[in-house]
Coordinates of C-alpha atoms and ligand atoms in Angstrom, one line a residue:
M30 CA 1.4 -24.5 -17.6
F31 CA 3.1 -21.5 -19.1
E32 CA 4.2 -19.9 -15.7
L33 CA 7.3 -22.1 -15.8
A34 CA 8.3 -21.2 -19.3
N35 CA 12.0 -20.2 -19.2
K36 CA 12.1 -20.4 -15.4
R37 CA 15.3 -21.5 -13.8
I38 CA 14.6 -24.2 -11.2
L39 CA 17.3 -25.5 -9.0
L40 CA 16.2 -29.0 -7.8
G41 CA 17.9 -30.2 -4.6
V42 CA 17.7 -33.9 -4.0
S43 CA 18.4 -35.3 -0.6
G44 CA 18.7 -38.9 0.6
G45 CA 15.5 -41.0 0.7
I46 CA 13.8 -43.7 -1.3
A47 CA 11.6 -41.0 -2.9
A48 CA 14.6 -39.8 -4.7
Y49 CA 13.7 -42.2 -7.6
K50 CA 10.7 -39.8 -8.2
S51 CA 13.1 -36.9 -8.7
A52 CA 14.0 -38.3 -12.2
D53 CA 10.4 -38.0 -13.3
L54 CA 10.2 -34.5 -11.6
V55 CA 13.1 -33.2 -13.7
R56 CA 11.4 -34.4 -16.8
R57 CA 8.0 -32.9 -15.9
L58 CA 9.6 -29.5 -15.0
R59 CA 11.3 -29.5 -18.3
D60 CA 8.1 -30.4 -20.1
A61 CA 6.6 -27.3 -18.5
G62 CA 9.3 -25.2 -20.1
A63 CA 11.6 -24.8 -17.1
E64 CA 15.4 -25.0 -17.2
V65 CA 16.5 -27.4 -14.5
R66 CA 19.8 -27.8 -12.7
V67 CA 20.3 -30.4 -10.0
A68 CA 22.2 -30.4 -6.7
M69 CA 22.4 -33.7 -4.8
T70 CA 23.4 -34.5 -1.2
A71 CA 25.8 -37.4 -0.6
G72 CA 22.8 -39.4 0.8
A73 CA 20.8 -38.8 -2.4
T74 CA 23.6 -40.4 -4.5
Q75 CA 23.0 -43.6 -2.6
F76 CA 19.5 -43.8 -4.1
I77 CA 19.8 -42.5 -7.6
T78 CA 22.9 -41.7 -9.7
P79 CA 23.9 -38.2 -10.7
L80 CA 24.2 -39.5 -14.2
T81 CA 20.5 -40.3 -14.4
L82 CA 19.6 -36.7 -13.4
Q83 CA 22.3 -35.3 -15.6
A84 CA 20.8 -37.1 -18.6
L85 CA 17.3 -35.9 -17.8
S86 CA 18.2 -32.3 -17.0
G87 CA 20.7 -32.0 -19.8
Q88 CA 23.1 -30.3 -17.3
P89 CA 26.0 -31.4 -15.2
V90 CA 24.7 -32.4 -11.7
R91 CA 26.4 -30.8 -8.7
T92 CA 27.2 -32.9 -5.6
A93 CA 30.0 -31.0 -3.8
V94 CA 31.0 -27.4 -3.0
F95 CA 34.6 -28.0 -3.7
D96 CA 34.3 -29.6 -7.1
A97 CA 36.9 -27.6 -9.0
E98 CA 35.7 -28.5 -12.5
A99 CA 32.0 -27.7 -11.7
E100 CA 33.0 -24.6 -9.8
A101 CA 34.9 -23.4 -12.9
A102 CA 31.8 -23.8 -15.0
M103 CA 29.4 -22.2 -12.6
G104 CA 30.4 -21.3 -9.0
H105 CA 28.0 -22.3 -6.2
I106 CA 27.2 -18.6 -5.5
E107 CA 26.5 -18.1 -9.2
L108 CA 24.2 -21.1 -9.1
A109 CA 22.4 -19.8 -6.1
R110 CA 21.9 -16.5 -7.9
W111 CA 20.9 -18.2 -11.2
A112 CA 17.8 -19.9 -9.7
D113 CA 14.4 -18.3 -10.0
A114 CA 13.2 -20.9 -7.4
V115 CA 14.8 -23.7 -5.4
L116 CA 12.8 -26.9 -4.9
I117 CA 14.1 -29.7 -2.6
A118 CA 12.4 -32.9 -3.4
P119 CA 12.7 -35.2 -1.6
A120 CA 13.5 -33.2 1.6
S121 CA 14.6 -35.6 4.3
A122 CA 14.2 -35.0 8.0
N123 CA 17.9 -34.4 8.2
T124 CA 17.9 -31.8 5.4
L125 CA 15.0 -30.0 7.0
A126 CA 16.8 -29.9 10.3
R127 CA 19.9 -28.5 8.6
L128 CA 18.0 -25.9 6.8
A129 CA 16.3 -24.8 10.0
Q130 CA 19.7 -24.5 11.7
G131 CA 21.1 -22.5 8.8
L132 CA 24.0 -24.9 8.3
A133 CA 26.2 -24.6 5.2
D134 CA 28.3 -27.8 5.5
D135 CA 27.4 -29.3 2.1
L136 CA 26.5 -27.9 -1.4
L137 CA 22.7 -28.0 -1.0
S138 CA 22.6 -26.3 2.4
T139 CA 25.1 -23.7 1.2
L140 CA 23.0 -23.0 -1.9
C141 CA 19.9 -22.5 0.2
L142 CA 21.7 -20.0 2.4
A143 CA 23.2 -18.2 -0.6
T144 CA 20.0 -17.8 -2.7
R145 CA 17.4 -15.1 -2.6
A146 CA 15.0 -17.2 -4.7
P147 CA 11.9 -18.7 -3.1
L148 CA 12.5 -22.1 -1.5
L149 CA 10.1 -25.0 -1.6
V150 CA 10.6 -28.3 0.2
A151 CA 8.8 -31.6 -0.4
P152 CA 9.3 -33.6 2.8
A153 CA 9.6 -37.4 2.5
M154 CA 10.3 -39.6 5.4
N155 CA 9.0 -42.3 7.7
Q156 CA 5.7 -41.3 9.4
V157 CA 7.1 -41.4 12.9
M158 CA 10.0 -39.2 11.9
W159 CA 7.5 -36.8 10.3
E160 CA 5.5 -36.6 13.5
H161 CA 8.5 -36.2 15.8
P162 CA 8.3 -32.8 17.6
A163 CA 11.9 -32.0 16.4
T164 CA 10.8 -32.3 12.8
Q165 CA 7.6 -30.3 13.4
T166 CA 9.5 -27.6 15.2
N167 CA 11.9 -27.4 12.3
L168 CA 9.1 -27.1 9.8
A169 CA 7.3 -24.4 11.8
L170 CA 10.6 -22.4 11.8
L171 CA 11.0 -22.9 8.1
R172 CA 7.4 -21.9 7.4
E173 CA 7.8 -18.8 9.5
R174 CA 10.8 -17.8 7.3
G175 CA 8.7 -18.1 4.2
V176 CA 9.7 -21.5 3.0
H177 CA 6.9 -23.3 1.1
I178 CA 6.2 -26.7 2.5
C179 CA 4.7 -29.0 -0.1
G180 CA 3.0 -32.0 1.4
P181 CA 3.7 -34.6 2.4
G182 CA 1.1 -37.0 1.2
V183 CA -0.4 -39.7 3.4
G184 CA -0.3 -43.4 2.4
G185 CA 1.7 -46.6 2.3
Q186 CA 5.4 -46.1 2.9
A187 CA 8.5 -47.9 1.6
C188 CA 9.2 -49.2 5.2
G189 CA 5.8 -50.9 5.2
E190 CA 4.1 -48.4 7.5
F191 CA 1.1 -46.2 6.7
G192 CA 0.8 -42.5 7.4
P193 CA 2.0 -39.0 6.5
G194 CA 5.5 -38.8 4.9
R195 CA 5.1 -39.7 1.2
M196 CA 6.6 -37.2 -1.2
L197 CA 4.0 -35.4 -3.3
E198 CA 3.8 -36.7 -6.9
P199 CA 5.9 -34.9 -9.5
M200 CA 3.0 -33.2 -11.2
E201 CA 1.7 -31.8 -7.8
L202 CA 5.2 -30.4 -7.2
V203 CA 5.3 -28.8 -10.7
A204 CA 2.0 -27.2 -10.0
A205 CA 3.3 -25.9 -6.6
V206 CA 6.3 -24.3 -8.3
A207 CA 4.2 -22.8 -11.0
T208 CA 2.0 -21.1 -8.4
L209 CA 5.0 -19.1 -7.3
F210 CA 5.1 -17.4 -10.6
S211 CA 1.4 -16.7 -11.2
S212 CA 0.2 -13.8 -9.1
G213 CA -2.9 -13.2 -11.1
A214 CA -2.5 -9.5 -10.3
L215 CA -3.2 -8.5 -14.0
A216 CA -5.6 -11.4 -14.7
G217 CA -7.8 -10.6 -17.8
L218 CA -6.0 -7.4 -18.7
Q219 CA -4.5 -6.5 -22.0
V220 CA -1.0 -5.0 -21.7
L221 CA 1.0 -3.3 -24.5
I222 CA 4.7 -3.0 -24.0
T223 CA 7.5 -1.5 -26.0
A224 CA 11.1 -2.8 -25.8
G225 CA 14.6 -2.5 -27.3
P226 CA 16.1 0.3 -29.4
T227 CA 14.9 1.8 -32.6
R228 CA 17.1 2.3 -35.7
E229 CA 16.8 5.5 -37.7
P230 CA 18.3 5.0 -41.2
I231 CA 20.9 7.5 -42.6
D232 CA 21.4 5.5 -45.8
P233 CA 20.9 1.9 -46.9
V234 CA 23.7 0.7 -44.6
R235 CA 23.9 3.1 -41.7
F236 CA 21.5 4.1 -38.9
I237 CA 21.3 6.0 -35.6
S238 CA 20.5 3.8 -32.6
N239 CA 21.4 3.1 -29.0
R240 CA 22.6 0.4 -26.6
S241 CA 19.2 -1.0 -25.5
S242 CA 19.3 -4.8 -25.6
G243 CA 15.6 -5.2 -25.0
K244 CA 16.3 -7.3 -21.8
M245 CA 14.4 -5.0 -19.5
G246 CA 11.3 -4.7 -21.7
Y247 CA 11.2 -8.5 -22.5
A248 CA 11.5 -9.3 -18.8
V249 CA 8.5 -6.9 -18.2
A250 CA 6.5 -8.8 -20.8
V251 CA 7.3 -12.2 -19.2
A252 CA 6.3 -10.8 -15.7
A253 CA 3.1 -9.4 -17.1
V254 CA 2.2 -12.9 -18.6
E255 CA 3.0 -14.5 -15.2
A256 CA 0.6 -12.0 -13.6
G257 CA -2.2 -13.3 -15.9
A258 CA -2.2 -10.5 -18.6
R259 CA -2.5 -10.9 -22.3
V260 CA 0.6 -9.2 -23.6
T261 CA 1.6 -7.6 -26.9
L262 CA 5.2 -6.6 -27.2
V263 CA 6.4 -4.1 -29.8
S264 CA 10.1 -4.7 -30.1
G265 CA 12.9 -2.9 -31.8
P266 CA 15.7 -4.9 -33.3
V267 CA 17.2 -7.1 -30.5
A268 CA 19.0 -10.5 -30.3
L269 CA 16.4 -12.0 -27.9
S270 CA 13.8 -14.7 -28.8
P271 CA 10.2 -13.6 -28.4
P272 CA 8.9 -14.7 -24.9
E273 CA 6.4 -17.5 -24.7
H274 CA 2.7 -16.6 -24.7
V275 CA 3.5 -13.0 -25.9
E276 CA 2.3 -11.5 -29.2
C277 CA 5.6 -10.0 -30.4
I278 CA 5.6 -7.4 -33.2
H279 CA 9.0 -6.5 -34.6
V280 CA 9.7 -3.0 -35.8
D281 CA 12.8 -1.0 -36.8
T282 CA 12.1 2.7 -36.6
A283 CA 10.4 5.0 -34.1
A284 CA 7.8 5.8 -36.8
E285 CA 7.0 2.0 -37.2
M286 CA 6.8 1.6 -33.4
H287 CA 4.5 4.6 -33.2
A288 CA 2.2 3.2 -35.9
V289 CA 1.9 -0.2 -34.3
V290 CA 1.4 1.2 -30.8
M291 CA -1.3 3.6 -31.9
A292 CA -3.1 0.8 -33.8
R293 CA -3.1 -1.4 -30.7
V294 CA -3.5 1.0 -27.8
Q295 CA -7.2 1.4 -27.9
S296 CA -7.7 -2.2 -26.8
S297 CA -5.1 -2.0 -24.1
D298 CA -5.7 -1.5 -20.4
L299 CA -2.0 -0.8 -19.7
F300 CA 0.8 0.7 -21.7
I301 CA 4.4 0.2 -20.5
A302 CA 7.1 2.0 -22.6
A303 CA 10.4 0.3 -21.8
A304 CA 11.8 0.9 -25.3
A305 CA 14.7 3.3 -25.9
V306 CA 13.1 5.2 -28.8
A307 CA 15.4 7.5 -30.8
D308 CA 14.4 11.1 -30.1
Y309 CA 15.7 12.2 -33.5
R310 CA 16.0 10.7 -37.0
P311 CA 17.8 12.0 -40.1
Q312 CA 15.6 14.5 -42.0
T313 CA 16.4 12.6 -45.2
V314 CA 17.5 9.1 -45.9
A315 CA 20.0 8.8 -48.7
E316 CA 18.9 6.4 -51.4
H317 CA 22.5 5.1 -51.9
K318 CA 25.4 4.6 -49.5
L319 CA 26.9 7.9 -48.6
K320 CA 30.5 8.3 -49.9
K321 CA 33.4 9.7 -47.9
Q322 CA 34.0 13.1 -49.3
A323 CA 34.6 16.2 -47.1
A324 CA 36.5 15.9 -43.8
A325 CA 33.2 16.6 -41.9
L326 CA 29.6 15.6 -42.6
Q327 CA 26.6 17.3 -41.1
L328 CA 23.4 15.4 -40.7
G329 CA 20.1 17.3 -40.4
L330 CA 17.9 15.6 -37.7
Q331 CA 14.2 15.9 -36.9
R332 CA 12.2 14.8 -33.9
T333 CA 10.5 11.4 -33.9
P334 CA 6.9 11.1 -32.6
D335 CA 6.8 10.9 -28.8
I336 CA 4.9 7.6 -28.5
L337 CA 4.6 7.7 -24.7
A338 CA 3.3 11.3 -24.6
E339 CA 0.8 10.6 -27.4
V340 CA -0.6 7.5 -25.6
A341 CA -0.9 9.3 -22.3
A342 CA -2.8 12.2 -24.0
L343 CA -5.5 9.8 -25.3
H344 CA -9.1 10.0 -24.0
P345 CA -9.5 7.5 -22.5
A346 CA -5.9 6.6 -22.0
P347 CA -4.7 3.3 -20.7
F348 CA -2.8 3.2 -17.4
T349 CA 0.5 4.6 -18.8
V350 CA 3.9 3.8 -17.4
G351 CA 7.0 5.4 -18.9
F352 CA 10.7 4.6 -18.2
A353 CA 13.2 7.3 -17.6
A354 CA 16.9 6.6 -18.5
E355 CA 19.0 9.2 -16.6
T356 CA 22.7 9.8 -15.9
E357 CA 22.2 12.4 -13.2
R358 CA 19.5 14.0 -10.9
L359 CA 17.3 10.9 -11.3
A360 CA 14.4 12.0 -9.1
E361 CA 14.2 15.5 -10.6
H362 CA 14.3 14.4 -14.2
A363 CA 11.9 11.4 -13.6
R364 CA 9.3 13.5 -11.7
G365 CA 9.6 16.1 -14.5
K366 CA 8.9 13.5 -17.2
R367 CA 5.9 12.1 -15.3
M368 CA 4.4 15.6 -14.9
A369 CA 5.2 16.8 -18.4
K370 CA 3.6 13.8 -20.0
S371 CA 0.8 13.2 -17.4
L372 CA 1.9 9.6 -16.8
D373 CA 0.5 7.3 -14.2
M374 CA 3.9 6.1 -13.3
V375 CA 7.6 6.5 -14.2
A376 CA 10.2 3.8 -13.7
A377 CA 13.5 5.6 -13.5
N378 CA 16.9 4.0 -13.9
L379 CA 20.5 5.4 -13.7
V380 CA 22.2 4.2 -16.9
N381 CA 25.7 5.3 -16.2
L382 CA 26.5 2.8 -13.4
P383 CA 28.6 -0.3 -14.2
G384 CA 26.6 -3.6 -14.3
Q385 CA 23.1 -2.1 -14.6
G386 CA 20.9 -0.3 -17.1
F387 CA 21.6 -0.8 -20.8
E388 CA 22.6 -4.3 -21.9
A389 CA 23.3 -5.6 -18.3
D390 CA 21.4 -8.5 -16.8
E391 CA 20.7 -6.5 -13.6
N392 CA 19.1 -3.2 -13.0
A393 CA 17.6 -1.0 -10.3
L394 CA 14.5 1.3 -10.5
T395 CA 12.9 4.0 -8.6
L396 CA 9.1 4.3 -9.3
Y397 CA 7.3 7.6 -9.1
W398 CA 3.5 8.1 -9.2
E399 CA 1.2 10.9 -8.0
G400 CA 1.7 11.1 -4.2
G401 CA 4.2 8.3 -3.9
E402 CA 7.5 6.6 -4.8
C403 CA 9.3 3.4 -4.2
G404 CA 12.8 2.1 -4.7
L405 CA 13.5 -1.3 -6.2
P406 CA 17.1 -2.2 -5.4
R407 CA 19.5 -3.7 -7.9
M408 CA 18.6 -7.3 -8.8
S409 CA 18.2 -9.4 -12.0
K410 CA 16.0 -7.8 -14.6
T411 CA 13.8 -10.9 -14.4
Q412 CA 13.0 -10.4 -10.7
L413 CA 13.0 -6.6 -11.0
A414 CA 10.3 -6.9 -13.7
R415 CA 8.2 -9.0 -11.4
E416 CA 8.4 -6.4 -8.6
L417 CA 7.7 -3.6 -11.1
I418 CA 4.6 -5.5 -12.4
A419 CA 3.4 -6.0 -8.8
Q420 CA 3.7 -2.2 -8.1
I421 CA 2.0 -1.4 -11.4
A422 CA -0.9 -3.8 -10.6
L423 CA -1.3 -2.1 -7.2
R424 CA -1.4 1.4 -8.6
Y425 CA -3.7 0.3 -11.5
Q426 CA -6.2 -1.2 -9.0
A427 CA -6.0 2.0 -6.8
K428 CA -6.8 4.1 -9.9
Q429 CA -9.7 1.9 -10.9
Q430 CA -11.2 2.1 -7.4
H431 CA -10.7 5.8 -7.3
Q432 CA -12.4 6.2 -10.6
S433 CA -15.4 4.0 -9.8
G434 CA -15.8 5.8 -6.4
A435 CA -15.8 9.1 -8.3
A436 CA -18.4 7.8 -10.8
D437 CA -20.6 6.6 -7.8
R438 CA -20.4 10.0 -6.2
H439 CA -21.3 11.7 -9.4
A440 CA -24.3 9.4 -9.9
E441 CA -25.5 10.1 -6.3
D442 CA -25.1 13.9 -6.9
T443 CA -27.1 13.9 -10.1
A444 CA -29.9 11.5 -8.8
Ligands
PMT517 O1 17.0 -2.7 -23.1 P1 18.0 -2.9 -22.0 O2 19.4 -3.1 -22.5 O3 17.6 -4.0 -21.0 O4 18.1 -1.5 -21.2 C1 16.9 -1.1 -20.4 C2 16.7 0.4 -20.6 C3 17.8 1.2 -20.0 C4 16.6 0.8 -22.1 C5 15.3 0.7 -19.9 O5 15.4 0.4 -18.6 C6 14.9 2.1 -20.1 O6 15.3 3.0 -19.4 N1 14.1 2.4 -21.2 C7 13.7 3.8 -21.6 C8 14.9 4.4 -22.3 C9 14.6 5.8 -22.8 O7 14.5 6.0 -23.9 O8 14.4 6.7 -21.8 P2 14.0 8.3 -22.1 O9 14.2 8.9 -20.7 O10 14.8 8.8 -23.2 O11 12.5 8.2 -22.6 C10 11.4 8.4 -21.7 C11 10.3 7.6 -22.1 O12 9.7 8.0 -23.3 C12 10.6 6.1 -22.3 O13 9.5 5.3 -21.7 C13 10.6 5.9 -23.8 O14 10.1 4.6 -24.2 C14 9.5 7.0 -24.2 N2 9.7 7.5 -25.6 C15 10.9 8.3 -25.8 C16 11.0 8.9 -27.1 C17 10.0 8.7 -28.0 N3 10.1 9.2 -29.3 N4 8.9 8.0 -27.8 C18 8.8 7.4 -26.5 O15 7.8 6.7 -26.3

């Protein structure tokens, strides 16, 4: 279940006998590759100890908003932002009621209000409590707000009764969380992505490069895998681990990146150029380390191959998405790049604002395509990449439909 690889899951545990299953749930989520942090209500700690969940998650368990030590390590707002998804299992009738009311009077309810991540709840309670109109009204309200309601199952209950109200089994919940991350929008497609900087050597110890960390391109690769694509990532030198389920090819220079991309692009349906490729490289590379001599040193530079332009000019070309890193007149420059290189889409970012662009964990993009544009506001690169992939998938499908319509019309005309 690779959809959960490296996903950050915040597990909320509320008070109920089913809390004993939360221990297995933590283990199963981690087996699926997720990073898990746990927040417990006071009621939950009556059924299972924080220590158990701490041992299984490998992380301190949070139980209170005003825990100075825990807040110093990761504040509750930071924890709410950290999560890719929040799962409350078990979700008691009381917790559902408090979520429906938007209360923020304990850690778990506060986290749910403070997060933008999708929220799943796995109700667990006595069957009469489940069927009570108050509970059903709360659930309807939560469902209307986009909360995913997982279960409950029907069966024998700890109180000796029989009916709906059993928490779903841990593996069923793991599958429900995984579904969130698998859109299938690029199912069966081959996607080629570039990421990171390139290094253009001056001599054996020096090079020309830039500040790209690869975070944006790697996040795009992960989002494409989540969307069902087979992904090849051509990466410049970065300090990131290759994402799971991605074929990662490491290169140093623009020339190496160019060679790998051109060898792979024929079998690709989409090409996404997130790398910050050096536009120039030294004309000559000194065989030995250059010595300090004159007060000034002049380096002769020559253009590197424009990988993106060359891919877009192929016949047939894959659906081609370029990035544009700008410090001013974003729309004008990005539209200009799209037109000049005949790109299907440009994802433009301002790289001179604090906290976004190069190296940062967050970014914002404006997407331009023929006849349209769309702004994706500042958010984590992980989430932004998912939204970018969703937009790319839409435009890709629109282009495919347009091309097959044109082919049908041509066939009718010539019949
Ligand atoms: O890696 P991070 O630290 O996460 O930062 C992300 C980012 C800012 C690097 C990323 O969001 C981004 O903007 N990438 C493109 C950077 C860039 O080089 O932009 P550009 O406007 O100079 O180039 C335009 C496009 O041409 C890019 O898609 C680039 O990959 C491509 N190009 C450029 C030169 C070249 N020789 N070959 C190319 O393919």
